[in-house]
Short mmCIF file of C-alpha atoms in Angstrom, two decimals:
data_model
loop_
_atom_site.label_atom_id
_atom_site.label_comp_id
_atom_site.label_asym_id
_atom_site.label_seq_id
_atom_site.Cartn_x
_atom_site.Cartn_y
_atom_site.Cartn_z
CA MET A 1 -12.36 11.61 10.87
CA SER A 2 -14.55 8.56 10.23
CA TYR A 3 -16.44 9.16 7.01
CA PHE A 4 -19.27 7.37 5.26
CA ARG A 5 -21.18 8.30 2.15
CA TYR A 6 -23.75 6.33 0.19
CA ILE A 7 -25.01 7.38 -3.23
CA ASP A 8 -27.89 5.67 -4.98
CA ASN A 9 -27.25 6.50 -8.62
CA GLY A 10 -29.70 4.07 -10.14
CA LYS A 11 -29.31 0.66 -11.67
CA GLY A 12 -25.73 -0.39 -12.28
CA PRO A 13 -22.68 -1.95 -10.63
CA THR A 14 -22.08 -1.77 -6.89
CA LYS A 15 -18.84 0.04 -6.06
CA LEU A 16 -17.12 0.01 -2.67
CA PHE A 17 -14.31 2.44 -1.84
CA ILE A 18 -12.33 2.15 1.40
CA GLY A 19 -9.76 4.61 2.77
CA GLY A 20 -7.95 4.62 6.09
CA VAL A 21 -7.24 0.92 5.63
CA HIS A 22 -4.47 0.93 8.22
CA GLY A 23 -2.25 3.30 10.14
CA ASN A 24 -2.98 6.98 9.52
CA GLU A 25 -3.72 6.62 5.79
CA GLY A 26 -7.19 8.07 6.23
CA VAL A 27 -5.78 11.60 6.44
CA THR A 28 -4.69 11.32 2.81
CA SER A 29 -7.54 9.25 1.36
CA LEU A 30 -10.22 11.47 2.90
CA LYS A 31 -9.01 14.44 0.87
CA PHE A 32 -9.77 12.56 -2.33
CA LEU A 33 -13.03 10.96 -1.20
CA LYS A 34 -14.49 14.33 -0.23
CA ARG A 35 -13.74 15.73 -3.69
CA ILE A 36 -15.81 13.12 -5.51
CA ASP A 37 -18.76 14.72 -7.28
CA ILE A 38 -22.00 13.14 -8.43
CA ASP A 39 -20.99 13.99 -12.01
CA ASP A 40 -18.02 11.61 -11.60
CA LEU A 41 -20.27 8.58 -11.17
CA SER A 42 -21.62 5.93 -13.49
CA PRO A 43 -25.09 4.56 -12.82
CA GLY A 44 -24.97 2.22 -9.83
CA GLN A 45 -24.68 2.00 -6.06
CA PHE A 46 -21.73 3.72 -4.38
CA TYR A 47 -20.35 3.18 -0.87
CA PHE A 48 -17.48 5.29 0.49
CA TYR A 49 -15.81 4.54 3.84
CA ASN A 50 -12.84 6.25 5.42
CA PHE A 51 -11.62 5.01 8.80
CA ASP A 52 -9.83 6.60 11.74
CA LYS A 53 -6.21 5.94 12.60
CA THR A 54 -5.50 2.38 13.68
CA GLU A 55 -2.49 0.22 14.35
CA TYR A 56 -0.59 -0.37 11.13
CA ILE A 57 -0.79 -4.01 10.06
CA SER A 58 0.04 -4.85 6.47
CA THR A 59 -2.85 -6.18 4.40
CA ILE A 60 -0.58 -8.88 3.01
CA LYS A 61 -0.54 -10.45 6.50
CA LYS A 62 -3.42 -12.58 7.72
CA GLU A 63 -3.23 -10.74 11.06
CA TYR A 64 -4.75 -7.69 9.40
CA TYR A 65 -7.99 -9.53 8.63
CA GLU A 66 -8.09 -10.80 12.20
CA SER A 67 -7.99 -7.21 13.53
CA GLU A 68 -11.11 -5.21 14.36
CA LEU A 69 -10.83 -3.03 11.26
CA GLY A 70 -9.85 -5.93 9.02
CA LYS A 71 -12.99 -7.77 10.07
CA LYS A 72 -15.08 -4.67 9.30
CA VAL A 73 -13.62 -4.53 5.81
CA LEU A 74 -14.41 -8.19 5.20
CA ASP A 75 -17.94 -7.74 6.54
CA LEU A 76 -18.53 -4.89 4.10
CA ILE A 77 -17.27 -6.97 1.19
CA VAL A 78 -19.47 -9.92 2.13
CA GLU A 79 -22.53 -7.75 2.69
CA LEU A 80 -22.26 -5.52 -0.37
CA LYS A 81 -20.72 -7.97 -2.87
CA PRO A 82 -19.19 -5.12 -4.88
CA ASP A 83 -18.57 -5.33 -8.61
CA PHE A 84 -15.78 -2.76 -8.15
CA TYR A 85 -13.67 -2.77 -4.98
CA THR A 86 -11.07 -0.03 -4.44
CA GLU A 87 -8.68 0.55 -1.54
CA LEU A 88 -7.21 4.05 -1.23
CA HIS A 89 -3.82 3.79 0.46
CA CYS A 90 -0.89 6.11 0.96
CA TYR A 91 2.81 5.38 1.32
CA ASN A 92 6.01 7.04 2.47
CA LEU A 93 7.77 8.45 -0.59
CA LYS A 94 11.06 7.22 0.90
CA ASN A 95 9.84 3.66 0.13
CA TYR A 96 9.08 4.34 -3.54
CA GLU A 97 11.85 2.14 -4.95
CA LYS A 98 11.39 -0.55 -2.32
CA LEU A 99 7.67 -0.90 -3.07
CA THR A 100 8.22 -1.09 -6.83
CA SER A 101 11.15 -3.50 -6.78
CA MET A 102 10.96 -7.21 -7.60
CA GLU A 103 12.81 -7.73 -4.33
CA ARG A 104 9.38 -7.36 -2.72
CA TYR A 105 8.19 -10.43 -4.58
CA ARG A 106 11.30 -12.41 -3.70
CA LYS A 107 10.91 -11.59 0.01
CA THR A 108 7.14 -11.82 0.44
CA GLY A 109 5.68 -13.58 -2.59
CA ILE A 110 3.68 -10.40 -3.30
CA PRO A 111 4.43 -8.61 -6.59
CA PRO A 112 5.67 -5.03 -6.45
CA LEU A 113 3.38 -2.07 -6.88
CA ILE A 114 3.22 -0.67 -10.40
CA LYS A 115 4.33 2.85 -11.30
CA LEU A 116 1.48 4.71 -12.96
CA GLY A 117 3.40 7.96 -13.25
CA ASN A 118 4.05 11.02 -11.06
CA HIS A 119 4.73 8.78 -8.03
CA ILE A 120 1.29 7.18 -8.11
CA LEU A 121 1.34 3.41 -7.58
CA VAL A 122 -1.32 0.80 -8.36
CA SER A 123 -1.87 -2.90 -7.85
CA SER A 124 -4.60 -5.42 -7.25
CA VAL A 125 -5.69 -6.05 -3.65
CA SER A 126 -4.16 -8.42 -1.12
CA PRO A 127 -3.99 -12.00 -2.45
CA LEU A 128 -5.38 -13.06 0.94
CA ILE A 129 -8.78 -11.73 -0.11
CA ARG A 130 -8.64 -11.52 -3.90
CA MET A 131 -9.19 -15.24 -4.43
CA THR A 132 -11.62 -15.88 -1.58
CA TYR A 133 -13.87 -12.80 -1.31
CA PHE A 134 -14.29 -11.78 -4.95
CA THR A 135 -15.12 -13.39 -8.27
CA THR A 136 -12.80 -13.05 -11.25
CA ASP A 137 -15.29 -10.54 -12.66
CA THR A 138 -14.81 -8.13 -9.77
CA VAL A 139 -12.57 -5.15 -10.52
CA CYS A 140 -10.16 -4.95 -7.55
CA LYS A 141 -7.74 -2.03 -7.35
CA THR A 142 -5.33 -0.58 -4.84
CA LEU A 143 -4.37 3.06 -5.38
CA GLU A 144 -1.35 4.50 -3.59
CA PHE A 145 -0.64 8.21 -3.11
CA PRO A 146 2.34 9.60 -1.16
CA CYS A 147 1.09 10.33 2.40
CA PHE A 148 0.44 14.06 2.74
CA GLU A 149 1.75 14.34 6.29
CA LYS A 150 5.12 12.90 5.25
CA LEU A 151 5.67 15.22 2.29
CA THR A 152 8.31 17.46 3.82
CA PRO A 153 10.08 20.06 1.65
CA GLU A 154 13.23 17.92 1.81
CA ILE A 155 11.42 14.79 0.58
CA ILE A 156 9.62 16.73 -2.16
CA ASP A 157 12.92 18.12 -3.39
CA GLU A 158 14.80 14.82 -3.13
CA TYR A 159 12.23 12.89 -5.18
CA GLY A 160 11.20 15.68 -7.53
CA PHE A 161 7.62 15.30 -6.36
CA ASP A 162 5.00 17.46 -8.10
CA LEU A 163 1.82 17.57 -6.00
CA ASP A 164 -0.43 18.89 -8.77
CA LEU A 165 0.67 16.25 -11.29
CA ALA A 166 0.39 13.49 -8.69
CA CYS A 167 -3.16 14.55 -7.79
CA GLU A 168 -4.12 14.68 -11.44
CA THR A 169 -2.76 11.19 -12.16
CA TYR A 170 -4.38 9.72 -9.05
CA GLU A 171 -7.76 11.32 -9.65
CA ASP A 172 -7.77 10.34 -13.32
CA LEU A 173 -7.62 6.67 -12.34
CA LEU A 174 -10.05 7.12 -9.46
CA LYS A 175 -12.54 8.79 -11.78
CA LEU A 176 -12.15 6.01 -14.35
CA ILE A 177 -13.20 3.53 -11.67
CA LEU A 178 -16.07 5.78 -10.60
CA ARG A 179 -17.33 6.32 -14.14
CA SER A 180 -16.88 2.85 -15.61
CA PRO A 181 -20.27 1.19 -16.21
CA SER A 182 -18.72 -2.26 -16.54
CA ARG A 183 -15.55 -4.28 -16.19
CA GLU A 184 -15.21 -4.38 -19.97
CA HIS A 185 -15.23 -0.59 -20.18
CA PHE A 186 -12.64 -0.30 -17.42
CA GLU A 187 -10.36 -2.87 -19.06
CA ASN A 188 -10.59 -1.16 -22.45
CA GLU A 189 -9.79 2.25 -21.01
CA MET A 190 -6.87 0.91 -18.99
CA MET A 191 -5.44 -0.79 -22.05
CA LYS A 192 -5.88 2.39 -24.06
CA HIS A 193 -4.16 4.69 -21.59
CA HIS A 194 -1.89 2.40 -19.54
CA ARG A 195 -0.98 -0.52 -21.79
CA HIS A 196 2.45 -1.09 -20.25
CA GLN A 197 1.04 -1.16 -16.71
CA VAL A 198 -1.75 -3.55 -17.74
CA HIS A 199 0.70 -6.03 -19.23
CA LEU A 200 2.84 -5.80 -16.11
CA ALA A 201 -0.23 -6.40 -13.93
CA MET A 202 -1.11 -9.45 -16.03
CA LYS A 203 2.38 -10.85 -15.52
CA TYR A 204 2.17 -10.31 -11.76
CA ALA A 205 -1.32 -11.84 -11.55
CA GLU A 206 -0.07 -14.96 -13.30
CA LYS A 207 2.80 -15.28 -10.81
CA VAL A 208 0.41 -15.19 -7.84
CA PHE A 209 -2.85 -16.65 -9.11
CA GLY A 210 -1.91 -18.65 -12.19
CA SER A 211 -2.70 -18.19 -15.86
CA ASP A 212 -5.95 -16.63 -17.10
CA PHE A 213 -6.51 -14.66 -13.88
CA PRO A 214 -7.44 -10.99 -14.47
CA PRO A 215 -4.92 -8.29 -13.48
CA TYR A 216 -7.49 -6.34 -11.43
#
C-alpha cells in the first residue's frame, strides 16, 4: 500500500502531504490521494506519501516521533522544508464527540479538533512539531475523515453519516490546500468560507502557542 508521488508543477510553494500517519489510516487517506488530479494543483512542488499500517502511537506523544515512521516524517519535513504541510488522518466515528470536546484540552493540553461539517474534522498539526519544525509562515493542517473500514451500517445510521457529503467537504478543503498559491490566499479563502472555524482555530492556537500565532 505504500504510495509516493512527486509532481513538478513549476515555480511555487513546496507542499507535502502525508497519509498513513499511524495505525491503519493509510487505507482511508490513499483513496483521496489517488484522486488528486494535476488540474487541482497550484504552481509549485508537490510530494505525496502514504504509508503502510504501523503501530498506532498518537502524534501528540513524543514517542511517535521516536518511532521509525515518526522519524521518517520528521526527515521529510527537514529535507523538503514545505510551505504547506498536510496530514491526512482518519478517526473512528464513535469518537466524534470525544475528539471535538474541550475535555480533550483539559486532559491532554491539546485543543479539540474542529467540526468543519458533515463529520469532517480539522486542526493544526501536533504542537510537538509545529513550533520546532516549521516557521509561522508554514500552513500546517490536519484533516480527519471517518475511517472507511469502521463505517458499518449501524454506525452510519447511528450518526446520520452521509458518505457523499463527507467526501465533498473533505475534498473541498484538500483542493483548497492544493490550489492555494500562497498562505495569504489560503487564509482569505478559509475566512470567506469557514469564518467560525477560523476564529475557533485562532482561539485554540493562542491557548497552546500564545498570542499572535497563526491558526494553521
